[in-house]
Each structure stands twice: as structure tokens, then as C-alpha cells.
Coordinates of C-alpha atoms in Angstrom, one line a residue:
M1 CA 47.7 -30.0 -15.8
R2 CA 49.5 -26.8 -16.5
L3 CA 47.7 -24.8 -19.2
E4 CA 51.0 -23.1 -20.0
M5 CA 51.9 -26.2 -21.9
Y6 CA 49.5 -25.1 -24.6
A7 CA 50.2 -22.6 -27.3
Q8 CA 49.1 -19.1 -26.3
A9 CA 45.4 -18.7 -27.1
S10 CA 44.9 -16.3 -30.1
V11 CA 41.3 -15.5 -29.3
P12 CA 40.7 -13.0 -26.4
Q13 CA 39.1 -14.6 -23.3
A14 CA 39.3 -18.0 -24.8
Q15 CA 38.1 -20.8 -22.5
F16 CA 39.9 -24.1 -21.9
V17 CA 37.7 -27.2 -21.5
V18 CA 39.6 -30.1 -19.9
N19 CA 38.3 -33.5 -18.9
N20 CA 39.7 -35.5 -16.0
K21 CA 42.1 -37.4 -18.3
G22 CA 43.8 -34.2 -19.3
M23 CA 42.5 -33.9 -22.9
C24 CA 41.9 -30.2 -23.7
F25 CA 40.0 -28.1 -26.1
Y26 CA 40.9 -24.4 -26.4
D27 CA 40.8 -21.3 -28.6
Y28 CA 37.4 -22.6 -29.9
R29 CA 39.2 -24.9 -32.4
Y30 CA 42.3 -26.7 -31.0
I31 CA 42.4 -30.1 -29.3
R32 CA 45.4 -31.6 -27.3
P33 CA 45.2 -35.2 -26.2
S34 CA 46.3 -36.1 -22.7
Y35 CA 49.5 -37.7 -24.1
G36 CA 52.3 -36.2 -26.2
M37 CA 52.4 -32.7 -27.7
Q38 CA 50.5 -33.2 -30.9
Q39 CA 47.8 -30.6 -31.6
F40 CA 44.6 -31.2 -33.6
I41 CA 42.0 -28.8 -35.0
I42 CA 38.2 -29.2 -34.7
S43 CA 37.8 -29.9 -38.4
N44 CA 39.8 -33.1 -38.0
F45 CA 36.7 -34.5 -36.2
I46 CA 33.8 -32.4 -37.4
P47 CA 34.4 -31.6 -41.1
Q48 CA 33.6 -28.4 -42.9
T49 CA 33.9 -26.2 -39.9
E50 CA 36.6 -23.9 -38.5
Y51 CA 35.4 -23.0 -35.0
G52 CA 33.1 -24.6 -32.4
N53 CA 32.9 -25.3 -28.7
A54 CA 33.3 -28.2 -26.2
F55 CA 31.9 -29.5 -23.0
V56 CA 32.5 -32.5 -20.7
S57 CA 30.1 -35.1 -19.3
H58 CA 28.8 -34.6 -15.8
D59 CA 31.3 -37.1 -14.4
N60 CA 34.1 -35.1 -16.3
E61 CA 35.1 -38.3 -18.1
D62 CA 34.2 -37.6 -21.7
L63 CA 35.0 -34.5 -23.8
Y64 CA 32.5 -33.5 -26.5
L65 CA 32.8 -31.2 -29.5
T66 CA 30.0 -29.2 -31.0
A67 CA 30.0 -27.2 -34.2
V68 CA 28.0 -26.2 -37.3
S69 CA 29.2 -28.3 -40.3
G70 CA 28.3 -28.4 -43.9
E71 CA 27.9 -26.3 -47.0
H72 CA 25.3 -23.7 -48.3
E73 CA 21.7 -24.9 -47.6
S74 CA 22.9 -28.1 -46.0
Y75 CA 24.3 -27.0 -42.6
K76 CA 23.8 -29.1 -39.5
L77 CA 24.6 -28.7 -35.8
V78 CA 26.8 -31.6 -34.7
V79 CA 27.8 -33.1 -31.4
S80 CA 30.8 -35.4 -31.4
K81 CA 32.5 -37.4 -28.6
L82 CA 36.3 -37.7 -28.5
N83 CA 37.9 -41.0 -27.7
E84 CA 41.5 -41.6 -26.8
N85 CA 42.7 -45.1 -27.7
K86 CA 45.9 -45.6 -29.6
E87 CA 45.0 -42.4 -31.5
L88 CA 42.5 -39.6 -31.0
Q89 CA 39.2 -40.4 -32.6
S90 CA 35.7 -39.1 -32.6
Q91 CA 32.2 -40.5 -32.8
I92 CA 29.2 -38.4 -34.0
M93 CA 26.6 -38.6 -31.2
A94 CA 23.9 -36.4 -32.7
E95 CA 23.2 -33.9 -35.5
T96 CA 20.3 -31.8 -36.6
E97 CA 19.5 -29.6 -39.6
F98 CA 20.5 -26.0 -39.1
L99 CA 19.1 -23.7 -41.8
D100 CA 19.8 -20.2 -40.3
Y101 CA 23.6 -20.3 -40.7
W102 CA 25.6 -17.7 -42.5
G103 CA 28.4 -20.0 -43.3
I104 CA 31.2 -17.8 -41.9
S105 CA 32.3 -19.5 -38.7
Q106 CA 33.6 -17.2 -35.9
P107 CA 35.0 -17.9 -32.4
N108 CA 32.3 -18.0 -29.7
D109 CA 29.5 -18.4 -32.3
I110 CA 28.5 -21.4 -30.2
Q111 CA 28.0 -21.2 -26.4
V112 CA 27.4 -24.1 -24.1
K113 CA 26.0 -24.3 -20.6
W114 CA 24.7 -27.1 -18.3
N115 CA 21.0 -27.2 -17.4
E116 CA 21.4 -28.8 -14.0
R117 CA 17.7 -29.2 -13.6
R118 CA 17.6 -31.7 -16.5
A119 CA 21.3 -32.9 -16.5
T120 CA 21.5 -31.8 -20.1
M121 CA 23.7 -29.6 -22.1
L122 CA 22.3 -26.5 -23.7
I123 CA 23.9 -25.3 -27.0
N124 CA 23.2 -21.8 -28.2
V125 CA 24.1 -20.7 -31.7
Y126 CA 22.9 -17.6 -33.5
G127 CA 20.0 -17.0 -31.1
R128 CA 18.7 -20.6 -31.2
T129 CA 19.1 -23.0 -28.3
Y130 CA 19.4 -26.8 -28.7
E131 CA 19.5 -29.4 -25.9
Y132 CA 21.7 -32.4 -26.0
Q133 CA 20.5 -35.3 -23.8
F134 CA 23.4 -37.6 -22.8
A135 CA 21.2 -40.6 -22.0
T136 CA 19.3 -40.7 -25.3
K137 CA 21.9 -38.9 -27.5
A138 CA 19.0 -36.7 -28.7
L139 CA 19.7 -33.2 -30.0
T140 CA 16.5 -31.0 -30.2
E141 CA 15.7 -27.3 -30.5
V142 CA 14.2 -25.7 -27.4
S143 CA 11.2 -23.6 -28.3
A144 CA 11.6 -21.1 -25.5
N145 CA 13.9 -18.2 -25.9
L146 CA 16.9 -19.0 -23.7
N147 CA 19.4 -16.4 -25.0
G148 CA 19.4 -14.7 -21.6
F149 CA 20.6 -18.0 -20.0
F150 CA 24.0 -17.5 -21.8
A151 CA 24.5 -13.8 -21.7
T152 CA 22.6 -12.2 -18.9
D153 CA 22.0 -8.4 -19.0
R154 CA 19.8 -6.0 -17.1
S155 CA 16.7 -7.5 -18.7
T156 CA 17.3 -11.2 -17.8
Y157 CA 17.8 -13.0 -14.4
V158 CA 18.8 -16.6 -13.9
T159 CA 18.1 -18.6 -10.7
T160 CA 18.7 -22.2 -10.1
N161 CA 15.4 -23.2 -11.6
A162 CA 14.3 -20.5 -14.0
L163 CA 15.2 -17.8 -16.4
Y164 CA 13.3 -14.5 -15.9
A165 CA 13.2 -12.3 -18.9
R166 CA 11.7 -8.8 -19.2
K167 CA 9.2 -8.4 -22.0
S168 CA 8.5 -4.8 -21.1
V169 CA 8.8 -2.5 -18.1
D170 CA 6.0 -4.3 -16.2
K171 CA 6.0 -7.8 -17.6
L172 CA 8.3 -10.8 -17.0
D173 CA 8.4 -14.1 -18.7
I174 CA 9.3 -16.9 -16.3
I175 CA 10.9 -19.9 -18.2
A176 CA 11.2 -23.0 -16.0
L177 CA 14.4 -24.9 -16.6
E178 CA 12.7 -28.1 -15.6
D179 CA 10.5 -28.3 -18.7
Y180 CA 10.9 -24.9 -20.5
S181 CA 7.3 -23.9 -19.8
I182 CA 6.6 -20.2 -19.8
K183 CA 4.5 -18.1 -17.4
E184 CA 3.9 -14.3 -17.8
L185 CA 4.1 -12.2 -14.7
D186 CA 2.4 -8.8 -14.7
L187 CA 4.3 -6.8 -12.2
S188 CA 2.0 -3.8 -12.5
S189 CA -0.8 -5.9 -10.8
K190 CA 1.2 -6.3 -7.6
G191 CA 0.9 -2.7 -6.4
I192 CA 4.6 -2.3 -6.1
D193 CA 7.1 -0.1 -7.8
F194 CA 9.9 -2.7 -8.5
R195 CA 13.0 -0.4 -8.3
S196 CA 15.6 -3.2 -8.1
I197 CA 15.5 -6.8 -9.2
Y198 CA 18.4 -9.2 -8.5
T199 CA 19.4 -12.8 -7.9
M200 CA 21.5 -14.6 -5.3
D201 CA 23.9 -17.4 -5.9
G202 CA 22.4 -20.8 -5.3
S203 CA 18.9 -19.5 -4.8
D204 CA 15.7 -20.5 -6.7
L205 CA 14.1 -17.2 -5.9
L206 CA 14.2 -13.8 -7.6
Y207 CA 14.7 -10.8 -5.2
F208 CA 13.4 -7.3 -5.4
A209 CA 13.4 -3.9 -3.6
G210 CA 10.8 -1.4 -4.2
F211 CA 7.9 0.8 -3.0
Q212 CA 4.4 -0.5 -2.0
Y213 CA 1.8 2.0 -2.9
S214 CA -1.0 0.8 -0.5
T215 CA 1.2 1.2 2.6
S216 CA 3.7 3.9 1.4
Q217 CA 6.4 1.6 2.6
S218 CA 9.8 0.6 1.1
V219 CA 9.8 -3.2 0.7
I220 CA 12.1 -6.1 0.0
G221 CA 10.7 -9.4 -1.2
T222 CA 10.9 -12.4 -3.5
I223 CA 9.4 -13.8 -6.7
D224 CA 9.1 -17.5 -7.2
I225 CA 8.9 -19.7 -10.3
D226 CA 5.1 -19.6 -10.1
G227 CA 5.0 -15.9 -10.2
N228 CA 4.1 -15.5 -6.5
V229 CA 5.3 -12.2 -5.0
E230 CA 6.1 -12.2 -1.3
I231 CA 7.1 -9.2 0.8
T232 CA 9.6 -10.2 3.4
E233 CA 10.5 -6.8 4.9
S234 CA 9.1 -3.3 4.9
T235 CA 10.3 0.0 6.2
P236 CA 9.1 3.6 6.0
N237 CA 12.7 4.6 5.1
P238 CA 13.8 4.5 1.4
I239 CA 16.0 1.6 0.4
T240 CA 19.0 3.1 -1.3
N241 CA 21.4 0.1 -1.7
I242 CA 21.3 -3.7 -1.7
I243 CA 24.4 -5.6 -0.6
Q244 CA 24.6 -9.4 -1.1
I245 CA 26.4 -11.2 1.7
N246 CA 27.6 -14.7 0.9

């Protein structure tokens, strides 16, 4: 499918979400079915909203919409599945009360991302994260703070099985993506000056470079989901740069 068929996206860096039938969601509000040139807006399927987001099922068959719908003091987060029969229709799959909404919908208010460990979709809106389970159609809030899973910065690191979030200079929260349990890792107890922490694509480990006080050696090593710190290499020479080779 050529995305040039669609009207030019008016929102900078807008993402296109397309299922394997060619049905497309774009610009955080527009839907095009796989047939014809008719264009719909998200409020045609989730009322009382202007913007939202979309995601596809793991087999890429079904296209889902998600948005905050409602009026003052009665907002709810909604997940709806689109169906193409003779005409484009939607079915509400799940909804949950959402009290902390300002009522002024903006593009990219809602972010979505797969949790591959659980085969579920995570939906982040205004600093709260909800999990949609395809099998049970349940939509529940995740108690752990997963904001760093959606917009990583220098204080958060995502591996294939965990989110590592800095609480302070010397402390990391390790949030397991399997069950959202949280462990705190005290880096100051390891006798290492952690000068660089980084991830590698496809790895379930966190990597570091630093200086070990007891041996006066520069070291490279790993941190796992249980908080175990392992030194894999050491050298008397300072480590000045880390280059990842795929």
C-alpha cells in the first residue's frame, strides 16, 4: 500500500498504523478503509473525542482504536476494534474510568507499545499506563511507573524483559515486564563507579562501563533482571568510548 494515497499528515511525525488488509489509521485521528477513498475520523467510532491512537493485533489482522471519551467528570479510556464488512464499523472491546483527564484532546496524548513478554498492548496516557489483554478483553491500570517504556531518556533503559529506571544517582528500579514486579538495585553497594550504562538491541541484559575501586581497574559488565552485577572484562587502561557492533 502506498501511503502517498492518503492526505498529507497535518501533525508532525505522525505515525501510520496499517493492518494486513490495508486499513489505515493516521494523523492520530483519521481512518481509511482498505477499499475506496472515503475517510473517517476517530469520533465516528469512539464518540466525544478528537484524537487517539491505534494498534494492530499480533497477527496484524485487526486494527484497534484507543482514545479518551466522555465529558467532564465522566471520562473513560476506550479500546475499540474496527470491522470491515459492507461498511466500516466498530465494536467496543473494553473501557475503564479515567478521572485524571483535562478534557482537551491533543495529538500523541496516547502512546501505545507492545509488551512482548505478555503479548499485551500497553497504553500510556497522561503518565498512567493501562494494559489491554487481547484474550480476555480486559483493560486494567498497571501500578508500576512505565513512562520510561514509551519515551526513554538518560534515566531509563529498556531491555527485552525489563525497564530500568534511575531513582537517584546510585539507585535503579528494575521493573520486570513479565509481571511488573519491582526490585531496587543499590549501585553504590557494588564498589563500582558506573560511568556509562547502556542497552543492546535484542538483549535481556543492561550493560555498563566503569571503574572498580578494589582493583583500580576499568571494567565492563552486565546487570540482569535480578540485580546481579557481573564484570565481564577489566583493564588498567581507562575506557573512553563504547561502540555497539550489531
